[in-house]
Short mmCIF file of N, CA, C and O in Angstrom, two decimals:
data_model
loop_
_atom_site.label_atom_id
_atom_site.label_comp_id
_atom_site.label_asym_id
_atom_site.label_seq_id
_atom_site.Cartn_x
_atom_site.Cartn_y
_atom_site.Cartn_z
N ILE B 284 -10.56 -3.17 -4.16
CA ILE B 284 -9.90 -3.50 -5.42
C ILE B 284 -9.20 -2.28 -5.98
O ILE B 284 -8.07 -2.36 -6.42
N VAL B 285 -9.89 -1.15 -5.98
CA VAL B 285 -9.29 0.10 -6.47
C VAL B 285 -9.56 1.23 -5.50
O VAL B 285 -10.57 1.23 -4.79
N GLU B 286 -8.69 2.20 -5.50
CA GLU B 286 -8.87 3.41 -4.70
C GLU B 286 -10.17 4.08 -5.11
O GLU B 286 -10.46 4.24 -6.29
N GLN B 287 -10.96 4.47 -4.13
CA GLN B 287 -12.27 5.02 -4.42
C GLN B 287 -12.26 6.49 -4.84
O GLN B 287 -13.12 6.91 -5.60
N ASN B 288 -11.30 7.26 -4.37
CA ASN B 288 -11.25 8.68 -4.70
C ASN B 288 -10.56 8.89 -6.05
O ASN B 288 -9.35 9.05 -6.12
N THR B 289 -11.34 8.90 -7.10
CA THR B 289 -10.78 9.02 -8.45
C THR B 289 -10.08 10.36 -8.68
O THR B 289 -9.25 10.47 -9.57
N ALA B 290 -10.39 11.35 -7.87
CA ALA B 290 -9.71 12.65 -8.01
C ALA B 290 -8.21 12.52 -7.72
O ALA B 290 -7.42 13.33 -8.20
N ASN B 291 -7.82 11.49 -6.95
CA ASN B 291 -6.40 11.28 -6.65
C ASN B 291 -5.64 10.63 -7.80
O ASN B 291 -4.41 10.67 -7.82
N TYR B 292 -6.32 9.98 -8.71
CA TYR B 292 -5.66 9.16 -9.72
C TYR B 292 -4.52 9.87 -10.46
O TYR B 292 -3.46 9.29 -10.63
N PRO B 293 -4.68 11.11 -10.90
CA PRO B 293 -3.59 11.75 -11.65
C PRO B 293 -2.37 12.13 -10.82
O PRO B 293 -1.36 12.57 -11.36
N HIS B 294 -2.43 11.95 -9.50
CA HIS B 294 -1.36 12.43 -8.63
C HIS B 294 -0.30 11.39 -8.31
O HIS B 294 0.63 11.67 -7.55
N TYR B 295 -0.39 10.18 -8.85
CA TYR B 295 0.53 9.10 -8.50
C TYR B 295 1.55 8.81 -9.58
O TYR B 295 2.06 7.69 -9.67
N CYS B 296 1.86 9.78 -10.39
CA CYS B 296 2.87 9.61 -11.43
C CYS B 296 4.05 10.52 -11.11
O CYS B 296 3.93 11.73 -11.14
N ASP B 297 5.19 9.93 -10.79
CA ASP B 297 6.41 10.70 -10.58
C ASP B 297 7.16 10.70 -11.91
O ASP B 297 7.93 9.79 -12.22
N ALA B 298 6.91 11.72 -12.70
CA ALA B 298 7.48 11.82 -14.05
C ALA B 298 8.99 11.97 -14.03
O ALA B 298 9.64 11.82 -15.07
N LYS B 299 9.57 12.26 -12.86
CA LYS B 299 11.03 12.38 -12.77
C LYS B 299 11.74 11.04 -12.80
O LYS B 299 12.96 10.98 -12.95
N GLN B 300 10.99 9.96 -12.66
CA GLN B 300 11.59 8.63 -12.74
C GLN B 300 12.09 8.41 -14.18
O GLN B 300 11.44 8.86 -15.12
N PRO B 301 13.22 7.74 -14.36
CA PRO B 301 13.78 7.59 -15.71
C PRO B 301 12.85 6.84 -16.68
O PRO B 301 12.94 7.05 -17.89
N TYR B 302 11.95 6.05 -16.16
CA TYR B 302 11.03 5.28 -17.01
C TYR B 302 9.70 5.99 -17.20
O TYR B 302 8.85 5.55 -17.95
N GLY B 303 9.50 7.12 -16.48
CA GLY B 303 8.28 7.90 -16.63
C GLY B 303 7.03 7.15 -16.22
O GLY B 303 7.04 6.33 -15.31
N CYS B 304 5.96 7.43 -16.93
CA CYS B 304 4.65 6.86 -16.65
C CYS B 304 4.04 6.36 -17.95
O CYS B 304 3.10 6.97 -18.48
N PRO B 305 4.57 5.27 -18.48
CA PRO B 305 4.15 4.83 -19.81
C PRO B 305 2.68 4.43 -19.92
O PRO B 305 2.12 4.46 -21.01
N ALA B 306 2.03 4.08 -18.82
CA ALA B 306 0.61 3.71 -18.88
C ALA B 306 -0.30 4.93 -18.80
O ALA B 306 -1.51 4.81 -18.93
N GLY B 307 0.28 6.11 -18.58
CA GLY B 307 -0.50 7.34 -18.50
C GLY B 307 -0.41 8.00 -17.14
O GLY B 307 -0.14 7.36 -16.13
N GLN B 308 -0.63 9.29 -17.12
CA GLN B 308 -0.52 10.10 -15.92
C GLN B 308 -1.42 9.61 -14.79
O GLN B 308 -1.04 9.66 -13.62
N ALA B 309 -2.59 9.10 -15.11
CA ALA B 309 -3.56 8.72 -14.08
C ALA B 309 -3.69 7.20 -13.92
O ALA B 309 -4.70 6.72 -13.43
N ALA B 310 -2.66 6.45 -14.29
CA ALA B 310 -2.76 4.99 -14.30
C ALA B 310 -2.25 4.30 -13.04
O ALA B 310 -2.44 3.11 -12.88
N TYR B 311 -1.61 5.02 -12.13
CA TYR B 311 -0.91 4.37 -11.02
C TYR B 311 -1.58 4.58 -9.67
O TYR B 311 -0.95 4.67 -8.63
N TYR B 312 -2.90 4.64 -9.68
CA TYR B 312 -3.70 4.80 -8.46
C TYR B 312 -3.67 3.51 -7.64
O TYR B 312 -3.21 2.47 -8.09
N GLY B 313 -4.20 3.60 -6.43
CA GLY B 313 -4.16 2.48 -5.50
C GLY B 313 -5.01 1.30 -5.96
O GLY B 313 -6.17 1.47 -6.32
N ARG B 314 -4.37 0.13 -5.93
CA ARG B 314 -5.05 -1.12 -6.30
C ARG B 314 -4.57 -2.23 -5.38
O ARG B 314 -3.44 -2.22 -4.91
N GLY B 315 -5.45 -3.22 -5.19
CA GLY B 315 -5.06 -4.41 -4.45
C GLY B 315 -5.26 -4.27 -2.96
O GLY B 315 -5.74 -3.25 -2.46
N PRO B 316 -4.89 -5.32 -2.21
CA PRO B 316 -5.16 -5.35 -0.77
C PRO B 316 -4.40 -4.30 0.03
O PRO B 316 -4.85 -3.92 1.10
N ILE B 317 -3.26 -3.84 -0.46
CA ILE B 317 -2.54 -2.78 0.24
C ILE B 317 -2.58 -1.48 -0.58
O ILE B 317 -1.98 -0.50 -0.24
N GLN B 318 -3.38 -1.46 -1.62
CA GLN B 318 -3.55 -0.28 -2.46
C GLN B 318 -2.20 0.22 -2.98
O GLN B 318 -1.77 1.35 -2.70
N LEU B 319 -1.54 -0.63 -3.73
CA LEU B 319 -0.29 -0.26 -4.39
C LEU B 319 -0.53 0.98 -5.23
O LEU B 319 -1.49 1.04 -6.00
N SER B 320 0.30 1.99 -5.07
CA SER B 320 0.16 3.22 -5.84
C SER B 320 1.54 3.77 -6.18
O SER B 320 2.54 3.36 -5.60
N TRP B 321 1.58 4.69 -7.11
CA TRP B 321 2.77 5.36 -7.63
C TRP B 321 3.48 4.48 -8.67
O TRP B 321 3.61 3.28 -8.49
N ASN B 322 3.93 5.13 -9.71
CA ASN B 322 4.62 4.41 -10.79
C ASN B 322 5.87 3.70 -10.29
O ASN B 322 6.16 2.58 -10.72
N PHE B 323 6.60 4.28 -9.35
CA PHE B 323 7.83 3.62 -8.88
C PHE B 323 7.52 2.35 -8.10
O PHE B 323 8.31 1.40 -8.14
N ASN B 324 6.37 2.29 -7.41
CA ASN B 324 5.98 1.05 -6.73
C ASN B 324 5.51 0.00 -7.72
O ASN B 324 5.82 -1.19 -7.56
N TYR B 325 4.77 0.41 -8.75
CA TYR B 325 4.36 -0.55 -9.77
C TYR B 325 5.59 -1.12 -10.48
O TYR B 325 5.65 -2.32 -10.77
N LYS B 326 6.57 -0.27 -10.76
CA LYS B 326 7.80 -0.73 -11.41
C LYS B 326 8.54 -1.72 -10.51
O LYS B 326 8.92 -2.80 -10.95
N ALA B 327 8.75 -1.36 -9.25
CA ALA B 327 9.50 -2.22 -8.33
C ALA B 327 8.77 -3.54 -8.09
O ALA B 327 9.39 -4.61 -8.11
N ALA B 328 7.46 -3.48 -7.88
CA ALA B 328 6.70 -4.72 -7.66
C ALA B 328 6.75 -5.60 -8.89
O ALA B 328 6.97 -6.81 -8.80
N GLY B 329 6.55 -5.00 -10.04
CA GLY B 329 6.59 -5.77 -11.28
C GLY B 329 7.95 -6.41 -11.52
O GLY B 329 8.03 -7.58 -11.91
N ASP B 330 9.01 -5.65 -11.26
CA ASP B 330 10.36 -6.21 -11.42
C ASP B 330 10.57 -7.39 -10.48
O ASP B 330 11.11 -8.42 -10.87
N ALA B 331 10.15 -7.24 -9.23
CA ALA B 331 10.33 -8.30 -8.24
C ALA B 331 9.52 -9.55 -8.58
O ALA B 331 9.96 -10.67 -8.33
N LEU B 332 8.36 -9.34 -9.16
CA LEU B 332 7.45 -10.45 -9.44
C LEU B 332 7.57 -10.99 -10.87
O LEU B 332 6.92 -11.98 -11.21
N GLY B 333 8.38 -10.32 -11.69
CA GLY B 333 8.52 -10.75 -13.08
C GLY B 333 7.29 -10.46 -13.92
O GLY B 333 6.97 -11.20 -14.85
N ILE B 334 6.61 -9.37 -13.60
CA ILE B 334 5.38 -8.96 -14.30
C ILE B 334 5.55 -7.50 -14.71
O ILE B 334 5.98 -6.68 -13.91
N ASP B 335 5.17 -7.15 -15.92
CA ASP B 335 5.29 -5.76 -16.36
C ASP B 335 4.10 -4.95 -15.86
O ASP B 335 3.10 -4.77 -16.56
N LEU B 336 4.20 -4.48 -14.64
CA LEU B 336 3.13 -3.67 -14.07
C LEU B 336 3.28 -2.19 -14.39
O LEU B 336 2.31 -1.44 -14.28
N LEU B 337 4.45 -1.77 -14.81
CA LEU B 337 4.64 -0.37 -15.18
C LEU B 337 3.81 -0.05 -16.42
O LEU B 337 3.17 1.00 -16.48
N ASN B 338 3.80 -0.93 -17.39
CA ASN B 338 3.03 -0.71 -18.61
C ASN B 338 1.59 -1.22 -18.51
O ASN B 338 0.74 -0.81 -19.28
N ASN B 339 1.33 -2.10 -17.56
CA ASN B 339 -0.01 -2.65 -17.41
C ASN B 339 -0.40 -2.74 -15.93
O ASN B 339 -0.56 -3.84 -15.39
N PRO B 340 -0.56 -1.59 -15.27
CA PRO B 340 -0.93 -1.61 -13.85
C PRO B 340 -2.33 -2.17 -13.61
O PRO B 340 -2.65 -2.60 -12.50
N TRP B 341 -3.17 -2.22 -14.62
CA TRP B 341 -4.54 -2.71 -14.48
C TRP B 341 -4.59 -4.18 -14.10
O TRP B 341 -5.60 -4.66 -13.59
N ARG B 342 -3.49 -4.90 -14.32
CA ARG B 342 -3.47 -6.32 -13.93
C ARG B 342 -3.73 -6.47 -12.44
O ARG B 342 -4.30 -7.47 -12.01
N VAL B 343 -3.32 -5.48 -11.63
CA VAL B 343 -3.50 -5.58 -10.18
C VAL B 343 -4.99 -5.56 -9.82
O VAL B 343 -5.40 -6.24 -8.88
N GLU B 344 -5.81 -4.85 -10.55
CA GLU B 344 -7.24 -4.83 -10.23
C GLU B 344 -8.02 -5.92 -10.96
O GLU B 344 -9.10 -6.29 -10.53
N ARG B 345 -7.48 -6.44 -12.03
CA ARG B 345 -8.20 -7.43 -12.83
C ARG B 345 -7.84 -8.87 -12.51
O ARG B 345 -8.62 -9.78 -12.82
N GLU B 346 -6.67 -9.10 -11.92
CA GLU B 346 -6.21 -10.46 -11.66
C GLU B 346 -5.95 -10.63 -10.16
O GLU B 346 -4.97 -10.11 -9.64
N PRO B 347 -6.84 -11.33 -9.48
CA PRO B 347 -6.69 -11.47 -8.02
C PRO B 347 -5.34 -12.02 -7.58
O PRO B 347 -4.81 -11.58 -6.55
N ASP B 348 -4.76 -12.94 -8.34
CA ASP B 348 -3.46 -13.47 -7.94
C ASP B 348 -2.38 -12.40 -8.01
O ASP B 348 -1.52 -12.32 -7.14
N VAL B 349 -2.45 -11.54 -9.01
CA VAL B 349 -1.48 -10.44 -9.12
C VAL B 349 -1.70 -9.45 -7.97
O VAL B 349 -0.74 -8.97 -7.37
N ALA B 350 -2.96 -9.17 -7.65
CA ALA B 350 -3.26 -8.27 -6.54
C ALA B 350 -2.65 -8.79 -5.24
O ALA B 350 -1.98 -8.04 -4.51
N MET B 351 -2.86 -10.06 -4.96
CA MET B 351 -2.32 -10.63 -3.72
C MET B 351 -0.79 -10.65 -3.73
O MET B 351 -0.16 -10.40 -2.71
N MET B 352 -0.21 -10.95 -4.88
CA MET B 352 1.26 -10.95 -4.95
C MET B 352 1.83 -9.56 -4.67
O MET B 352 2.83 -9.44 -3.97
N THR B 353 1.19 -8.51 -5.20
CA THR B 353 1.71 -7.16 -4.94
C THR B 353 1.53 -6.80 -3.47
O THR B 353 2.40 -6.16 -2.88
N GLY B 354 0.41 -7.21 -2.88
CA GLY B 354 0.19 -6.93 -1.45
C GLY B 354 1.22 -7.63 -0.59
O GLY B 354 1.80 -7.02 0.33
N LEU B 355 1.48 -8.89 -0.88
CA LEU B 355 2.49 -9.63 -0.12
C LEU B 355 3.88 -9.08 -0.36
O LEU B 355 4.70 -9.01 0.56
N TRP B 356 4.17 -8.69 -1.59
CA TRP B 356 5.47 -8.08 -1.90
C TRP B 356 5.67 -6.83 -1.04
O TRP B 356 6.71 -6.68 -0.38
N TYR B 357 4.67 -5.93 -1.02
CA TYR B 357 4.82 -4.71 -0.24
C TYR B 357 4.94 -5.03 1.24
O TYR B 357 5.83 -4.53 1.93
N TRP B 358 4.04 -5.86 1.76
CA TRP B 358 4.02 -6.20 3.19
C TRP B 358 5.36 -6.75 3.65
O TRP B 358 5.84 -6.42 4.73
N ASN B 359 5.96 -7.60 2.84
CA ASN B 359 7.18 -8.30 3.25
C ASN B 359 8.48 -7.60 2.89
O ASN B 359 9.51 -7.92 3.48
N THR B 360 8.46 -6.66 1.96
CA THR B 360 9.74 -6.12 1.47
C THR B 360 9.88 -4.60 1.53
O THR B 360 10.99 -4.10 1.38
N GLN B 361 8.80 -3.87 1.70
CA GLN B 361 8.89 -2.41 1.58
C GLN B 361 8.68 -1.71 2.92
O GLN B 361 7.73 -2.00 3.64
N ASN B 362 9.56 -0.77 3.23
CA ASN B 362 9.42 0.05 4.43
C ASN B 362 8.43 1.18 4.24
O ASN B 362 7.91 1.71 5.21
N GLY B 363 8.23 1.60 3.00
CA GLY B 363 7.41 2.78 2.76
C GLY B 363 8.00 3.94 3.53
O GLY B 363 9.22 4.08 3.64
N PRO B 364 7.16 4.78 4.14
CA PRO B 364 7.68 5.90 4.92
C PRO B 364 8.16 5.48 6.32
O PRO B 364 8.62 6.32 7.08
N GLY B 365 8.05 4.21 6.65
CA GLY B 365 8.48 3.73 7.96
C GLY B 365 9.94 3.32 7.98
O GLY B 365 10.68 3.54 7.03
N THR B 366 10.34 2.68 9.05
CA THR B 366 11.72 2.24 9.21
C THR B 366 11.86 0.73 9.09
O THR B 366 12.97 0.20 9.20
N MET B 367 10.72 0.04 8.89
CA MET B 367 10.75 -1.42 8.78
C MET B 367 9.56 -1.84 7.93
O MET B 367 8.63 -1.08 7.74
N THR B 368 9.60 -3.07 7.45
CA THR B 368 8.45 -3.58 6.72
C THR B 368 7.29 -3.82 7.69
O THR B 368 7.50 -3.97 8.89
N ALA B 369 6.10 -3.85 7.15
CA ALA B 369 4.93 -4.15 7.98
C ALA B 369 5.06 -5.54 8.59
O ALA B 369 4.71 -5.75 9.76
N HIS B 370 5.59 -6.48 7.83
CA HIS B 370 5.80 -7.84 8.34
C HIS B 370 6.73 -7.81 9.55
O HIS B 370 6.42 -8.39 10.59
N ASN B 371 7.86 -7.14 9.42
CA ASN B 371 8.80 -7.07 10.54
C ASN B 371 8.18 -6.37 11.75
O ASN B 371 8.45 -6.75 12.89
N ALA B 372 7.36 -5.37 11.51
CA ALA B 372 6.70 -4.68 12.62
C ALA B 372 5.86 -5.65 13.44
O ALA B 372 5.87 -5.61 14.67
N MET B 373 5.17 -6.54 12.77
CA MET B 373 4.29 -7.48 13.47
C MET B 373 5.06 -8.63 14.12
O MET B 373 4.79 -8.99 15.26
N VAL B 374 6.01 -9.20 13.42
CA VAL B 374 6.68 -10.38 13.97
C VAL B 374 7.77 -10.03 14.98
O VAL B 374 8.17 -10.88 15.77
N ASN B 375 8.24 -8.80 14.97
CA ASN B 375 9.31 -8.41 15.89
C ASN B 375 8.82 -7.52 17.02
O ASN B 375 9.62 -6.90 17.72
N GLY B 376 7.50 -7.42 17.19
CA GLY B 376 6.94 -6.73 18.35
C GLY B 376 6.84 -5.23 18.27
O GLY B 376 6.53 -4.58 19.27
N ALA B 377 7.08 -4.63 17.11
CA ALA B 377 6.94 -3.17 17.00
C ALA B 377 5.48 -2.75 17.02
O ALA B 377 5.17 -1.62 17.36
N GLY B 378 4.59 -3.65 16.63
CA GLY B 378 3.16 -3.41 16.76
C GLY B 378 2.46 -2.92 15.52
O GLY B 378 3.06 -2.52 14.53
N PHE B 379 1.13 -2.98 15.61
CA PHE B 379 0.27 -2.61 14.49
C PHE B 379 0.51 -1.17 14.04
O PHE B 379 0.42 -0.87 12.85
N GLY B 380 0.77 -0.28 14.96
CA GLY B 380 1.00 1.13 14.60
C GLY B 380 2.12 1.29 13.59
O GLY B 380 2.06 2.16 12.71
N GLN B 381 3.14 0.46 13.68
CA GLN B 381 4.23 0.55 12.72
C GLN B 381 3.83 0.03 11.34
O GLN B 381 4.41 0.43 10.34
N THR B 382 2.83 -0.85 11.27
CA THR B 382 2.34 -1.25 9.94
C THR B 382 1.66 -0.07 9.27
O THR B 382 1.79 0.12 8.06
N ILE B 383 0.93 0.73 10.04
CA ILE B 383 0.30 1.93 9.49
C ILE B 383 1.38 2.87 8.96
O ILE B 383 1.30 3.39 7.86
N ARG B 384 2.43 3.05 9.76
CA ARG B 384 3.52 3.94 9.34
C ARG B 384 4.19 3.44 8.06
O ARG B 384 4.48 4.21 7.16
N SER B 385 4.40 2.13 7.97
CA SER B 385 5.07 1.58 6.80
C SER B 385 4.22 1.65 5.54
O SER B 385 4.75 1.79 4.44
N ILE B 386 2.92 1.56 5.69
CA ILE B 386 2.05 1.54 4.53
C ILE B 386 1.56 2.94 4.16
O ILE B 386 1.56 3.32 3.00
N ASN B 387 1.14 3.73 5.13
CA ASN B 387 0.52 5.02 4.82
C ASN B 387 0.94 6.13 5.78
O ASN B 387 0.23 7.10 5.95
N GLY B 388 2.09 5.95 6.40
CA GLY B 388 2.51 6.87 7.45
C GLY B 388 2.66 8.31 7.03
O GLY B 388 2.35 9.22 7.82
N SER B 389 3.11 8.57 5.82
CA SER B 389 3.31 9.95 5.41
C SER B 389 1.98 10.70 5.29
O SER B 389 1.96 11.93 5.32
N LEU B 390 0.88 9.97 5.19
CA LEU B 390 -0.44 10.61 5.11
C LEU B 390 -1.20 10.58 6.42
O LEU B 390 -2.09 11.40 6.64
N GLU B 391 -0.87 9.62 7.29
CA GLU B 391 -1.71 9.41 8.46
C GLU B 391 -1.02 9.57 9.81
O GLU B 391 -1.69 9.86 10.80
N CYS B 392 0.26 9.35 9.89
CA CYS B 392 0.93 9.35 11.19
C CYS B 392 1.36 10.74 11.62
O CYS B 392 1.27 11.69 10.85
N ASP B 393 1.81 10.82 12.86
CA ASP B 393 2.30 12.07 13.43
C ASP B 393 1.24 13.16 13.40
O ASP B 393 1.53 14.32 13.11
N GLY B 394 -0.01 12.77 13.67
CA GLY B 394 -1.10 13.72 13.78
C GLY B 394 -1.73 14.15 12.47
O GLY B 394 -2.61 15.00 12.47
N ARG B 395 -1.31 13.56 11.36
CA ARG B 395 -1.82 14.01 10.06
C ARG B 395 -3.28 13.64 9.82
O ARG B 395 -3.99 14.38 9.17
N ASN B 396 -3.70 12.46 10.26
CA ASN B 396 -5.08 12.05 10.04
C ASN B 396 -5.51 11.10 11.16
O ASN B 396 -5.67 9.90 10.94
N PRO B 397 -5.72 11.64 12.36
CA PRO B 397 -6.02 10.79 13.51
C PRO B 397 -7.31 9.98 13.36
O PRO B 397 -7.39 8.86 13.86
N ALA B 398 -8.30 10.50 12.67
CA ALA B 398 -9.55 9.75 12.51
C ALA B 398 -9.31 8.50 11.66
O ALA B 398 -9.85 7.43 11.95
N GLN B 399 -8.50 8.60 10.62
CA GLN B 399 -8.21 7.44 9.78
C GLN B 399 -7.38 6.42 10.55
O GLN B 399 -7.62 5.22 10.46
N VAL B 400 -6.42 6.89 11.32
CA VAL B 400 -5.62 5.98 12.15
C VAL B 400 -6.53 5.25 13.14
O VAL B 400 -6.44 4.03 13.30
N GLN B 401 -7.43 5.99 13.78
CA GLN B 401 -8.34 5.37 14.74
C GLN B 401 -9.22 4.32 14.05
O GLN B 401 -9.46 3.24 14.59
N SER B 402 -9.67 4.63 12.85
CA SER B 402 -10.49 3.67 12.10
C SER B 402 -9.71 2.39 11.81
O SER B 402 -10.25 1.28 11.94
N ARG B 403 -8.44 2.53 11.45
CA ARG B 403 -7.60 1.34 11.19
C ARG B 403 -7.39 0.53 12.48
O ARG B 403 -7.47 -0.69 12.46
N VAL B 404 -7.13 1.21 13.57
CA VAL B 404 -6.92 0.52 14.85
C VAL B 404 -8.19 -0.19 15.27
O VAL B 404 -8.15 -1.35 15.70
N ASP B 405 -9.34 0.47 15.13
CA ASP B 405 -10.61 -0.15 15.49
C ASP B 405 -10.85 -1.42 14.66
O ASP B 405 -11.27 -2.45 15.20
N ALA B 406 -10.59 -1.36 13.37
CA ALA B 406 -10.77 -2.54 12.51
C ALA B 406 -9.82 -3.65 12.92
O ALA B 406 -10.21 -4.83 12.99
N TYR B 407 -8.58 -3.29 13.19
CA TYR B 407 -7.59 -4.29 13.62
C TYR B 407 -8.05 -4.98 14.92
O TYR B 407 -7.97 -6.21 15.05
N LEU B 408 -8.55 -4.20 15.86
CA LEU B 408 -9.02 -4.77 17.12
C LEU B 408 -10.21 -5.70 16.90
O LEU B 408 -10.31 -6.75 17.55
N ARG B 409 -11.11 -5.34 15.98
CA ARG B 409 -12.23 -6.22 15.67
C ARG B 409 -11.73 -7.54 15.08
O ARG B 409 -12.21 -8.62 15.47
N PHE B 410 -10.79 -7.48 14.14
CA PHE B 410 -10.25 -8.71 13.55
C PHE B 410 -9.53 -9.56 14.59
O PHE B 410 -9.68 -10.78 14.61
N ALA B 411 -8.75 -8.92 15.45
CA ALA B 411 -8.05 -9.68 16.49
C ALA B 411 -9.05 -10.38 17.41
O ALA B 411 -8.85 -11.54 17.79
N ALA B 412 -10.15 -9.71 17.75
CA ALA B 412 -11.17 -10.31 18.62
C ALA B 412 -11.83 -11.50 17.92
O ALA B 412 -12.05 -12.54 18.54
N VAL B 413 -12.16 -11.34 16.65
CA VAL B 413 -12.78 -12.44 15.91
C VAL B 413 -11.85 -13.64 15.86
O VAL B 413 -12.28 -14.80 16.00
N LEU B 414 -10.56 -13.39 15.68
CA LEU B 414 -9.58 -14.48 15.61
C LEU B 414 -9.19 -15.02 16.98
O LEU B 414 -8.52 -16.04 17.08
N GLY B 415 -9.58 -14.30 18.03
CA GLY B 415 -9.25 -14.74 19.38
C GLY B 415 -7.78 -14.60 19.72
O GLY B 415 -7.24 -15.40 20.48
N VAL B 416 -7.14 -13.56 19.18
CA VAL B 416 -5.72 -13.33 19.45
C VAL B 416 -5.54 -11.98 20.12
O VAL B 416 -6.34 -11.06 19.94
N ALA B 417 -4.49 -11.87 20.91
CA ALA B 417 -4.17 -10.60 21.56
C ALA B 417 -3.64 -9.63 20.51
O ALA B 417 -2.81 -9.99 19.69
N PRO B 418 -4.12 -8.39 20.52
CA PRO B 418 -3.68 -7.43 19.52
C PRO B 418 -2.27 -6.90 19.73
O PRO B 418 -1.68 -6.32 18.84
N GLY B 419 -1.73 -7.11 20.92
CA GLY B 419 -0.39 -6.56 21.21
C GLY B 419 -0.45 -5.09 21.53
O GLY B 419 -1.53 -4.47 21.54
N GLY B 420 0.70 -4.52 21.76
CA GLY B 420 0.78 -3.10 22.08
C GLY B 420 1.15 -2.27 20.88
O GLY B 420 1.17 -2.76 19.75
N ASN B 421 1.43 -1.03 21.12
CA ASN B 421 1.86 -0.10 20.07
C ASN B 421 0.89 -0.10 18.89
O ASN B 421 1.28 -0.34 17.75
N LEU B 422 -0.36 0.19 19.17
CA LEU B 422 -1.38 0.14 18.13
C LEU B 422 -1.40 1.37 17.24
O LEU B 422 -1.92 1.32 16.14
N TYR B 423 -0.85 2.47 17.70
CA TYR B 423 -0.91 3.73 16.97
C TYR B 423 0.47 4.12 16.45
O TYR B 423 1.47 3.84 17.08
N CYS B 424 0.47 4.83 15.32
CA CYS B 424 1.77 5.22 14.74
C CYS B 424 2.26 6.55 15.27
O CYS B 424 1.65 7.39 15.72
#
């Protein structure tokens, strides 16, 4: 529901954005199924969904429907640090590794955090096995 490392909370405010951080310096931490973070992502998601998440980011942790909408918004529309959306990575054969790059690549890919990447791949493989589906190739970013 929320990012567990509270020490990170004050680091997700890009005050250079023209709208600033009206909910406070430490208000834009990771929330929801894809851990939406940063004031610019809350602004963009809120604008796309017709919800004022810039001024009230807590809705993502308090309202499950809002949490899921932000997760689906990011999955389907945002490249993040990658070159494609996570959705496009999966449906167009780029593989699970590209979903990692699109969601958290600047922190985990290109050798930055191999243990975390391995943990994500292991979890993905477990889910694929439970569902009885082939995991595909390109598992790592």
